[in-house]
Amino acid sequence: MKLLTKLTLFITLSKLVIVALFVALLPTLIGKIAFQYTNQYLREQQRKVLKVIEQNGIDYYLQGDNSYGSYTMLKEEYISLEPITHYKKIDTIETSERIIERDTLTYRVLSHTFTYNKHNYILEIGKTTATINQYNTPLQRIALYVLSALVILTLLIDLIFTRYLLRPLGLIIKSKLLNRKFPFKEVIPSVRTSTTDFKLLDESFIRLMDQIHETFEKEREFTANASHELMTPISILQTKIENLMLDSPVNEHMQSKFSEMMRTLNRLKKIVHSLLLISRIENEQFAKAETASSNTLINEVTEDLSHRMEEKGIQLSVNLSQNTTLRNINHTLLYQLFYNLINNAIRYNKPNGRIMINDGLDNGRYFITVSDTGVGIATEELDSIFNRFKKGKNTHNESYGLGLAIVKSIVTYHDLKLTVNSEINIGTTFKLVFPPAIS
Amino acid sequence: MKILIVEDERSLATEMESFLKKAFFLCDLAENGKQALEKIGVNEYDFILLDLGLPDIDGLTLLQEAKKYNTEAAYIILTARGNIEDRIKGLDLGADDYLPKPFSLLELQSRIHAISRRKFGVSDQLTPLGEFKIDLKKRLVLFGIDEIELSRKEFDLLSYLLLHKNRPLTRMQLSEHIWGNFADDDYDSNYIDATIKNIRKKLGAFAPTEWLETIRGVGYKIKYKQE
């Protein structure tokens, strides 16, 4: 999940939870406040009544009667004043039910006993709880509306701000990480942001990629230069040996020694050639603007290799049903790619073995497979077969371990996908999947 | 035939010179572009072997300059620069052939011969070989009036041996000529042996082929007596 989505979800959910919690707790809170307020109100009333009695005497209320009682019109409040015989100190506020004119009502009742002119009285002041709770529901509703509106408003503000805040991060990811192809050749400008962390992140990425690019370039340059510089001394050696061989009289033993020297020199030459080729492919020195049909290409290679197959009695079956036209390719390189794969299939085959070349569509993508009935490659060696100078146990003496490294660089250069399946003593299959741009 | 070798690597230049002299070419050496232009200005050369990596002038520029003075000469570019673009550019500028370093002297000689045949019309019409006659231009092997059919590679191999007659050629040199400097490596392949066997079988049906000698541990040689 993206950071922005996560933040949005979190902000929304947390706000909703808080609002829900507040709205749910609202009646309790209001109830509490109302009760407190009522209690205070009842006390005030009590004080008022007592003050009136103190100033005007108890008869102000009793008016000669035994007791006094008064209700507001809707029975929301009442005051009663009664004499009591046994004095017991009471001073409470509690909720209790009272029957008033055949109506049972719940009141918050303040009871207070006091003595006036040696007579004991009990004063009760009540207020219905119905009035206390009557605002709960509308308050809750209004709170819900107001808070929802506030939540939506703050949410919008939050989202706009987070989006604005995180935009540089998105840009960094898009420009520095996604869709970037090794070896990071193109220079990408730094992302403009006032956030120090993002600035730091962006700069670090740029520095890191520059470093990778530089190291890679140096390596390529070295390979190219080294190979190039090696050509001249190899030329000199080769011509010298050739001249020595041609100088008579040289006996058979010497000739054979010279021949061996030339073989060694030739090995060196092939290694240097391969390195230079890989370096050129990686330097993108080959144009990819040619077109070839898969049939023609495979035919060219198999024809050139037919004598080797004949030598080992290898049967070749080519079954290309698609006859796809490959576009945007370098013909020489693709020829080299198939040459190396098929030559390997011959080299590591068993006498009288078979080589099968097939094609097909895999999820709409064109592929070609080269399979052999050869010695196979051990699972633990599969990962390293494309590495330069990695030699497998089964590797032939004549192989310098660069054939598949060349294959790999051609595959990468053309954006192909190459997979290998192999079983010891059963055979190996190389599968080459072409991207839509090529097939 | 007169050849100018333009090569700044002295050791390589002298080896080429000594080889070509043995093949009866007259050779001049130039170590840099300036020397080369001076020599081209006063001498007529049939061949100019041109190294592209010269210390003073870019080889391709030199080629353009040299062509002004000596349009008749055949130019072979020698270079360690293997860029296909360089190759195309060189040939576009009028070079006759292109040989990437490191190259075999034998290969150089066979290229020179091929150009001679093509460019200067020099063709040893029919080269006798034992009781056979070889038509290098038409790529034919004749026994009397019979044409003996050889495959392309078989003829290539035979004509290469014939061109370098009386010299032992290694299997590697032979296969490099046939296959070029290309691709993978497979010299233990007995392809050369198999092809030689085929040549002996095809020609042997008409007359003995003892002139085609096997040199143990090395390769093959055509023993050739000048008549």
XYZ file of C-alpha atoms in Angstrom:
666
model
C 0.000 0.000 0.000
C 1.255 3.476 -0.796
C 2.306 5.763 2.015
C -0.294 8.339 1.019
C -3.077 5.757 1.038
C -1.944 4.506 4.422
C -1.845 8.003 5.868
C -5.234 8.856 4.388
C -6.767 5.712 5.802
C -5.253 6.344 9.196
C -6.356 9.977 9.349
C -9.899 9.142 8.248
C -10.301 6.211 10.593
C -8.844 7.987 13.610
C -11.107 10.985 13.053
C -14.166 8.789 12.645
C -13.362 6.842 15.786
C -12.950 10.044 17.800
C -16.224 11.505 16.506
C -18.125 8.279 17.126
C -16.680 8.056 20.606
C -17.614 11.651 21.376
C -21.152 11.312 20.057
C -21.654 8.069 21.952
C -20.353 9.586 25.177
C -22.346 12.787 24.708
C -25.524 11.747 26.689
C -23.411 10.593 29.632
C -21.402 13.787 29.556
C -24.466 15.982 29.201
C -26.200 13.948 31.929
C -23.291 14.507 34.251
C -23.128 18.214 33.541
C -26.903 18.531 33.867
C -26.896 16.718 37.194
C -24.147 18.862 38.516
C -25.953 21.947 37.329
C -29.235 20.707 38.857
C -27.564 19.998 42.156
C -26.140 23.471 42.171
C -29.497 24.901 41.217
C -31.239 22.977 44.012
C -28.702 24.239 46.537
C -29.260 27.782 45.346
C -32.992 27.366 45.721
C -32.414 25.940 49.187
C -30.326 28.926 50.150
C -32.980 31.292 48.789
C -35.758 29.547 50.748
C -33.747 29.553 53.971
C -32.892 33.198 53.479
C -36.544 34.093 52.953
C -37.466 32.133 56.121
C -34.741 33.903 58.063
C -35.926 37.287 56.921
C -39.658 36.830 56.799
C -40.306 33.970 59.182
C -41.556 30.530 58.349
C -45.115 31.749 58.123
C -44.252 33.466 54.887
C -44.512 29.993 53.387
C -46.801 28.173 55.793
C -49.336 30.981 56.095
C -50.748 29.287 59.212
C -51.005 25.922 57.483
C -49.329 22.836 58.693
C -47.250 22.462 55.578
C -46.382 24.211 52.348
C -46.184 22.819 48.837
C -45.836 24.520 45.555
C -45.529 23.261 41.956
C -44.744 24.975 38.802
C -47.436 24.646 36.250
C -45.985 21.725 34.383
C -44.799 20.059 37.559
C -41.248 20.531 36.558
C -40.306 21.819 39.938
C -41.792 21.716 43.383
C -40.994 22.982 46.874
C -42.440 21.475 50.038
C -41.948 22.487 53.632
C -43.167 20.143 56.401
C -42.649 20.029 60.112
C -41.158 16.805 61.477
C -41.454 15.404 64.943
C -38.262 13.438 65.244
C -35.333 15.443 64.221
C -32.846 13.586 62.172
C -30.209 15.471 60.280
C -30.845 15.026 56.577
C -29.109 16.937 53.826
C -29.167 14.940 50.621
C -29.743 15.275 46.940
C -31.050 12.111 45.303
C -33.156 10.942 42.456
C -36.453 9.461 43.473
C -40.016 9.069 42.280
C -42.884 11.155 43.526
C -46.577 10.796 42.885
C -48.018 14.201 42.209
C -51.656 14.444 41.262
C -51.686 10.789 40.200
C -48.624 11.290 38.000
C -45.505 9.369 38.876
C -42.554 11.566 38.042
C -38.863 11.146 38.571
C -37.356 14.043 40.375
C -34.009 15.108 41.508
C -34.857 15.891 45.114
C -32.952 17.945 47.652
C -33.969 17.099 51.205
C -32.823 19.358 53.978
C -33.848 19.390 57.661
C -33.600 22.470 59.764
C -34.840 23.916 63.022
C -36.830 27.124 63.213
C -38.206 28.473 66.486
C -37.563 25.099 68.145
C -39.620 23.335 65.515
C -38.069 20.960 63.105
C -38.876 21.169 59.447
C -37.915 19.288 56.345
C -37.492 21.216 53.154
C -37.720 19.360 49.801
C -36.961 20.957 46.498
C -37.381 18.814 43.382
C -36.745 19.164 39.709
C -37.876 16.558 37.119
C -35.108 14.625 35.419
C -37.155 14.705 32.216
C -36.179 18.306 31.800
C -32.609 17.461 32.594
C -32.353 14.877 29.773
C -34.596 16.546 27.278
C -31.715 18.124 25.300
C -29.716 14.932 24.945
C -31.022 13.684 21.611
C -31.048 17.006 19.777
C -27.640 17.862 21.159
C -26.323 14.496 20.044
C -27.740 15.021 16.592
C -26.376 18.517 16.276
C -23.008 17.394 17.568
C -22.980 14.602 15.000
C -23.761 16.996 12.167
C -21.321 19.635 13.232
C -18.544 17.168 13.938
C -19.131 15.274 10.684
C -18.850 18.511 8.784
C -15.711 19.373 10.722
C -14.261 15.912 10.102
C -14.861 16.182 6.383
C -13.380 19.646 6.297
C -10.254 18.737 8.279
C -9.937 15.511 6.329
C -9.871 17.442 3.075
C -7.326 19.845 4.436
C -5.238 16.963 5.797
C -5.364 15.105 2.526
C -4.422 18.088 0.443
C -1.583 18.879 2.771
C -0.269 15.297 3.016
C -0.487 14.951 -0.711
C 1.440 18.168 -1.131
C 3.906 17.122 1.547
C 4.499 13.672 0.076
C 4.645 14.754 -3.556
C 8.455 14.999 -3.583
C 8.683 11.445 -2.237
C 6.502 10.221 -5.080
C 8.669 12.120 -7.543
C 11.831 10.664 -6.031
C 10.439 7.165 -6.317
C 9.217 7.751 -9.859
C 12.332 9.437 -11.191
C 15.007 7.585 -9.254
C 13.698 4.096 -8.648
C 10.933 3.111 -11.044
C 11.584 2.471 -14.722
C 15.286 3.117 -14.330
C 17.468 0.882 -16.353
C 20.901 -0.173 -15.249
C 23.530 1.320 -15.615
C 21.719 4.633 -14.929
C 23.195 6.548 -17.820
C 20.777 9.421 -18.099
C 21.157 12.362 -15.745
C 17.976 13.001 -13.768
C 17.544 16.415 -12.102
C 17.053 16.499 -8.370
C 13.514 16.805 -7.040
C 12.559 20.270 -5.781
C 11.405 20.152 -2.190
C 11.734 22.136 1.007
C 11.559 19.004 3.162
C 15.081 18.286 4.375
C 14.518 14.541 4.667
C 13.383 14.273 1.073
C 16.218 16.467 -0.072
C 18.641 14.169 1.708
C 16.989 11.075 0.297
C 17.034 12.479 -3.217
C 20.643 13.561 -3.002
C 21.669 10.185 -1.622
C 19.920 8.423 -4.487
C 21.576 10.635 -7.060
C 24.969 10.143 -5.457
C 24.480 6.400 -5.202
C 23.424 6.039 -8.814
C 26.225 8.274 -10.012
C 28.635 6.078 -8.147
C 27.182 2.908 -9.633
C 27.252 4.436 -13.083
C 30.818 5.639 -12.674
C 32.046 2.279 -11.426
C 30.278 0.511 -14.227
C 31.643 2.922 -16.814
C 35.145 2.477 -15.463
C 34.837 -1.262 -15.673
C 33.574 -1.084 -19.231
C 36.240 1.362 -20.229
C 38.871 -0.825 -18.660
C 37.640 -3.917 -20.462
C 37.532 -2.095 -23.768
C 40.938 -0.499 -23.333
C 42.555 -3.642 -22.014
C 41.183 -5.713 -24.877
C 42.167 -3.111 -27.404
C 45.675 -2.749 -26.064
C 46.131 -6.506 -25.973
C 45.434 -6.843 -29.692
C 48.724 -5.349 -30.820
C 51.064 -7.566 -28.751
C 49.001 -10.589 -29.743
C 49.391 -9.547 -33.393
C 53.155 -9.262 -32.974
C 53.411 -12.665 -31.309
C 51.221 -14.305 -33.902
C 53.183 -12.911 -36.843
C 56.474 -13.849 -35.194
C 55.380 -17.426 -34.610
C 54.016 -17.681 -38.136
C 57.264 -16.379 -39.575
C 59.266 -18.822 -37.455
C 57.090 -21.701 -38.648
C 57.648 -20.752 -42.245
C 61.410 -20.424 -41.843
C 62.889 -23.644 -43.048
C 64.462 -25.757 -41.875
C 62.294 -26.378 -38.855
C 61.892 -29.996 -37.787
C 58.605 -31.691 -37.071
C 59.055 -31.464 -33.324
C 59.574 -27.702 -33.509
C 56.606 -27.331 -35.828
C 54.449 -29.096 -33.318
C 55.701 -26.779 -30.552
C 54.917 -23.734 -32.673
C 51.522 -25.137 -33.372
C 50.877 -25.466 -29.642
C 52.065 -21.906 -29.071
C 49.658 -20.709 -31.696
C 46.844 -22.572 -30.058
C 47.568 -20.856 -26.770
C 47.824 -17.525 -28.499
C 44.602 -18.198 -30.233
C 42.939 -18.901 -26.940
C 44.111 -15.533 -25.701
C 42.834 -13.946 -28.882
C 39.400 -15.480 -28.466
C 39.147 -14.348 -24.850
C 40.113 -10.807 -25.763
C 37.702 -10.844 -28.691
C 34.875 -12.045 -26.479
C 35.608 -9.431 -23.816
C 35.729 -6.717 -26.407
C 32.475 -7.934 -27.901
C 30.748 -7.973 -24.501
C 32.118 -4.530 -23.767
C 30.820 -3.239 -27.098
C 27.402 -4.736 -26.557
C 27.243 -3.194 -23.089
C 28.379 0.119 -24.544
C 25.466 -0.114 -26.948
C 27.691 0.122 -29.979
C 25.400 -2.060 -32.038
C 22.389 -0.624 -33.808
C 19.084 -2.375 -33.201
C 17.260 -1.496 -36.386
C 17.354 -4.709 -38.349
C 14.681 -7.241 -39.157
C 14.968 -10.998 -39.563
C 12.569 -13.871 -39.685
C 13.084 -16.426 -36.958
C 13.139 -19.236 -39.537
C 15.861 -17.641 -41.627
C 17.956 -16.815 -38.602
C 17.817 -20.341 -37.175
C 18.452 -21.807 -40.620
C 21.558 -19.689 -41.060
C 22.974 -20.820 -37.740
C 22.097 -24.491 -38.075
C 23.499 -24.599 -41.588
C 26.788 -23.134 -40.407
C 26.911 -25.632 -37.585
C 25.660 -28.639 -39.557
C 29.124 -30.156 -39.980
C 29.616 -30.209 -36.223
C 26.329 -31.984 -35.758
C 27.253 -34.474 -38.452
C 30.563 -35.139 -36.749
C 28.836 -36.092 -33.513
C 25.941 -37.790 -35.238
C 23.517 -35.341 -33.705
C 19.967 -35.216 -35.027
C 18.469 -31.780 -35.412
C 14.765 -31.124 -35.416
C 13.671 -27.579 -36.095
C 9.985 -26.956 -35.602
C 9.240 -23.283 -36.016
C 5.545 -22.949 -36.663
C 5.165 -19.247 -36.055
C 7.726 -17.864 -38.523
C 7.784 -14.604 -36.662
C 9.478 -11.521 -37.998
C 11.859 -10.164 -35.412
C 12.115 -6.391 -35.555
C 14.408 -3.859 -33.889
C 17.220 -6.335 -33.559
C 20.868 -6.522 -34.426
C 21.177 -9.406 -36.829
C 24.848 -10.121 -36.113
C 24.240 -10.249 -32.387
C 21.168 -12.464 -32.612
C 23.050 -14.743 -34.966
C 25.845 -14.887 -32.413
C 23.319 -15.570 -29.644
C 21.794 -18.583 -31.393
C 25.189 -19.708 -32.639
C 26.489 -19.878 -29.083
C 23.380 -21.596 -27.731
C 23.252 -24.200 -30.491
C 27.010 -24.696 -30.456
C 26.769 -25.370 -26.723
C 23.951 -27.809 -27.366
C 26.275 -29.644 -29.751
C 29.314 -29.447 -27.518
C 27.613 -30.782 -24.420
C 25.506 -33.342 -26.239
C 25.969 -37.070 -26.148
C 27.060 -38.873 -29.309
C 23.994 -39.518 -31.497
C 21.985 -37.143 -29.326
C 19.283 -34.761 -30.419
C 18.804 -31.006 -30.605
C 15.270 -29.626 -30.759
C 14.484 -26.049 -31.713
C 10.865 -25.055 -31.176
C 8.873 -21.883 -30.892
C 5.483 -20.799 -29.631
C 3.534 -18.195 -27.779
C 3.688 -17.765 -24.026
C 1.064 -15.314 -22.720
C 1.062 -13.761 -26.159
C 4.839 -13.454 -26.213
C 6.888 -15.178 -28.840
C 9.525 -17.616 -27.626
C 12.124 -19.968 -29.047
C 13.537 -22.927 -27.158
C 16.807 -24.723 -27.827
C 16.855 -28.141 -26.158
C 19.477 -30.835 -26.175
C 19.790 -34.370 -24.921
C 23.156 -33.655 -23.401
C 25.015 -33.995 -20.163
C 22.932 -31.310 -18.427
C 23.911 -28.724 -15.867
C 23.814 -29.291 -12.116
C 21.241 -27.165 -10.293
C 23.891 -25.487 -8.174
C 25.771 -24.468 -11.299
C 22.761 -23.037 -13.140
C 23.088 -19.624 -11.529
C 26.695 -19.168 -12.508
C 26.688 -20.348 -16.101
C 26.203 -16.830 -17.455
C 28.995 -15.360 -15.359
C 32.187 -14.410 -17.081
C 35.014 -16.856 -16.436
C 32.853 -19.226 -14.393
C 33.607 -22.706 -15.543
C 31.344 -25.619 -14.829
C 32.647 -29.058 -14.018
C 31.438 -30.405 -17.315
C 32.979 -27.607 -19.296
C 34.892 -28.678 -22.300
C 38.591 -27.853 -22.424
C 38.098 -25.737 -25.470
C 35.571 -23.474 -23.838
C 36.792 -20.313 -22.195
C 33.580 -19.688 -20.351
C 32.601 -16.615 -22.330
C 30.083 -18.038 -24.797
C 27.183 -17.759 -22.370
C 28.430 -14.440 -20.994
C 28.117 -13.106 -24.539
C 24.655 -14.657 -24.758
C 23.683 -12.899 -21.551
C 24.855 -9.491 -22.716
C 23.003 -9.890 -26.037
C 19.879 -10.984 -24.148
C 20.080 -7.937 -21.862
C 20.809 -5.611 -24.764
C 17.683 -6.762 -26.594
C 15.481 -6.908 -23.469
C 14.883 -10.603 -23.972
C 14.141 -13.065 -21.211
C 16.262 -16.188 -21.016
C 15.512 -19.124 -18.756
C 17.353 -22.410 -18.413
C 16.020 -25.776 -17.420
C 18.393 -28.625 -17.031
C 18.578 -32.156 -15.745
C 21.820 -34.013 -15.339
C 22.258 -36.676 -18.057
C 18.911 -35.803 -19.601
C 19.500 -32.453 -21.205
C 19.199 -28.710 -21.114
C 16.584 -26.319 -22.493
C 17.223 -22.649 -23.092
C 14.052 -20.634 -23.516
C 14.243 -17.217 -25.091
C 11.173 -14.984 -24.703
C 10.916 -11.966 -26.995
C 9.274 -8.722 -25.890
C 6.338 -7.444 -27.985
C 8.556 -4.668 -29.401
C 10.685 -7.306 -31.113
C 8.295 -10.044 -32.152
C 54.163 -6.159 -56.530
C 55.086 -3.279 -54.305
C 53.610 -2.899 -50.875
C 53.681 -0.040 -48.383
C 53.209 -1.089 -44.791
C 51.934 1.786 -42.660
C 52.257 0.579 -39.088
C 53.607 2.369 -36.039
C 54.309 -0.841 -34.153
C 57.803 -1.536 -35.432
C 57.966 -5.131 -34.386
C 54.744 -5.957 -36.202
C 55.809 -4.021 -39.295
C 59.100 -5.895 -39.612
C 57.403 -9.258 -39.181
C 54.978 -8.379 -41.942
C 57.816 -7.173 -44.103
C 59.875 -10.314 -43.614
C 56.874 -12.497 -44.418
C 55.858 -10.575 -47.515
C 59.421 -10.435 -48.793
C 59.537 -14.217 -48.706
C 56.427 -14.189 -50.827
C 58.349 -12.041 -53.328
C 56.728 -8.711 -52.596
C 58.725 -5.510 -52.434
C 58.076 -3.747 -49.172
C 58.388 -0.225 -47.790
C 57.719 0.747 -44.220
C 56.151 3.896 -42.827
C 55.869 4.450 -39.114
C 53.430 7.315 -39.172
C 51.060 9.203 -41.380
C 53.584 11.826 -42.400
C 56.119 9.249 -43.574
C 53.373 7.350 -45.342
C 52.214 10.408 -47.295
C 55.780 11.258 -48.250
C 56.331 7.755 -49.596
C 52.999 7.603 -51.366
C 53.843 10.978 -52.949
C 56.979 9.670 -54.648
C 56.356 5.960 -55.147
C 53.770 3.866 -56.916
C 52.439 1.095 -54.718
C 50.199 -1.775 -55.640
C 49.166 -2.367 -52.068
C 48.970 -0.114 -49.071
C 48.465 -1.836 -45.736
C 47.130 0.805 -43.454
C 46.983 0.719 -39.668
C 44.175 2.948 -38.438
C 45.745 3.729 -35.073
C 48.614 5.970 -36.107
C 50.283 8.422 -33.744
C 49.922 11.534 -35.903
C 47.025 11.167 -38.346
C 43.761 9.294 -38.072
C 43.986 6.303 -40.391
C 40.747 7.095 -42.183
C 41.931 10.642 -42.913
C 45.197 9.243 -44.206
C 43.250 6.876 -46.446
C 41.386 9.813 -48.011
C 44.622 11.765 -48.494
C 46.519 8.795 -49.919
C 43.760 8.061 -52.415
C 44.368 11.468 -53.981
C 47.958 10.554 -54.842
C 47.559 6.891 -55.500
C 44.198 5.910 -56.816
C 45.397 2.673 -58.366
C 46.675 1.045 -55.211
C 44.664 -1.489 -53.277
C 44.126 -0.490 -49.658
C 43.817 -2.986 -46.836
C 42.940 -1.558 -43.476
C 44.541 -3.190 -40.456
C 43.218 -2.240 -37.081
C 42.600 -3.297 -33.541
C 39.528 -1.105 -33.615
C 36.859 -3.607 -34.436
C 33.923 -1.256 -34.669
C 31.595 -2.300 -37.418
C 31.065 1.407 -38.132
C 34.821 1.884 -38.626
C 34.830 -1.040 -40.969
C 31.948 0.311 -43.023
C 33.453 3.793 -43.039
C 36.814 2.431 -44.203
C 35.264 0.450 -47.021
C 33.079 3.433 -47.948
C 36.169 5.597 -48.214
C 37.552 3.223 -50.791
C 39.461 0.578 -48.858
C 39.486 -2.782 -50.611
C 39.543 -4.958 -47.568
C 39.615 -4.846 -43.830
C 41.599 -7.101 -41.523
C 41.072 -6.860 -37.779
C 44.085 -7.286 -35.544
C 45.336 -9.726 -34.557
C 45.443 -11.315 -37.979
C 47.332 -14.191 -39.460
C 50.010 -13.341 -42.014
C 48.712 -16.167 -44.161
C 45.292 -14.598 -44.075
C 46.814 -11.298 -45.112
C 48.543 -12.957 -48.013
C 45.407 -14.698 -49.151
C 43.506 -11.404 -49.028
C 46.254 -9.762 -51.082
C 45.967 -12.549 -53.625
C 42.202 -12.314 -53.736
C 42.416 -8.571 -54.352
C 45.108 -9.101 -56.984
C 42.887 -11.506 -58.833
C 39.922 -9.185 -58.599
C 41.476 -5.783 -58.952
C 44.529 -6.306 -61.106
C 43.179 -9.171 -63.146
C 46.154 -11.250 -62.045
C 44.961 -14.759 -62.298
C 47.101 -17.817 -62.605
C 44.409 -19.038 -64.904
C 45.055 -22.671 -64.288
C 47.394 -23.662 -61.490
C 48.746 -27.144 -61.918
C 48.611 -29.355 -58.849
C 49.933 -32.836 -59.412
C 47.867 -34.208 -62.228
C 45.102 -31.698 -61.513
C 44.581 -28.134 -62.580
C 42.981 -25.542 -60.346
C 41.044 -22.569 -61.678
C 41.118 -20.154 -58.761
C 38.903 -17.616 -60.426
C 36.157 -19.986 -61.477
C 36.729 -22.107 -58.383
C 37.145 -25.328 -60.327
C 39.295 -28.425 -59.934
C 39.973 -30.064 -63.276
C 41.329 -33.479 -64.165
C 41.823 -33.415 -67.866
C 38.470 -32.222 -69.028
C 36.645 -33.588 -66.008
C 35.406 -31.110 -63.438
C 35.658 -32.432 -59.915
C 32.949 -31.154 -57.680
C 34.140 -29.853 -54.336
C 31.979 -28.168 -51.696
C 32.537 -24.482 -51.021
C 34.504 -25.119 -47.851
C 36.529 -27.919 -49.475
C 37.565 -25.631 -52.296
C 38.368 -22.819 -49.857
C 40.623 -25.140 -47.902
C 42.367 -26.511 -50.968
C 42.975 -23.098 -52.503
C 44.264 -21.751 -49.199
C 46.740 -24.624 -48.931
C 47.712 -24.069 -52.548
C 48.242 -20.363 -52.011
C 50.585 -21.140 -49.150
C 52.147 -24.103 -50.834
C 55.212 -25.698 -49.270
C 54.275 -24.222 -45.916
C 52.942 -26.235 -43.033
C 49.571 -24.828 -41.996
C 48.094 -25.582 -38.610
C 44.527 -26.767 -38.221
C 43.892 -23.528 -36.376
C 45.115 -21.373 -39.225
C 43.043 -23.348 -41.665
C 39.891 -23.243 -39.629
C 40.354 -19.557 -38.972
C 40.507 -18.922 -42.684
C 37.376 -20.952 -43.267
C 35.483 -19.648 -40.264
C 36.979 -16.246 -39.860
C 37.620 -14.723 -36.507
C 34.133 -15.501 -35.571
C 32.226 -16.448 -32.553
C 32.940 -19.512 -30.593
C 36.023 -21.595 -30.342
C 36.223 -25.151 -31.396
C 39.618 -26.126 -32.624
C 39.567 -29.650 -31.422
C 36.861 -30.097 -33.964
C 38.201 -32.474 -36.525
C 36.278 -30.621 -39.151
C 39.501 -29.716 -40.981
C 40.590 -33.384 -40.913
C 37.208 -34.476 -42.196
C 37.311 -31.935 -45.012
C 40.852 -32.961 -45.991
C 39.668 -36.580 -45.998
C 36.854 -35.622 -48.356
C 39.226 -33.744 -50.668
C 41.567 -36.740 -50.790
C 38.673 -39.082 -51.478
C 37.162 -36.942 -54.232
C 40.464 -36.197 -55.982
C 41.949 -39.620 -55.196
C 39.324 -41.229 -57.388
C 41.091 -39.650 -60.374
C 44.774 -39.585 -59.449
C 47.099 -39.858 -56.444
C 47.134 -36.920 -54.052
C 50.475 -37.457 -52.331
C 51.189 -33.721 -52.732
C 48.728 -33.125 -49.899
C 50.828 -33.998 -46.848
C 49.775 -34.486 -43.255
C 52.174 -32.969 -40.736
C 51.871 -34.838 -37.470
C 50.759 -32.703 -34.553
C 50.492 -29.618 -36.736
C 48.273 -29.768 -39.774
C 48.705 -29.983 -43.518
C 50.903 -28.816 -46.345
C 50.836 -28.896 -50.118
C 54.190 -30.014 -51.461
C 54.629 -28.218 -54.711
C 57.350 -28.588 -57.261
C 57.666 -25.743 -59.705
C 57.593 -27.146 -63.178
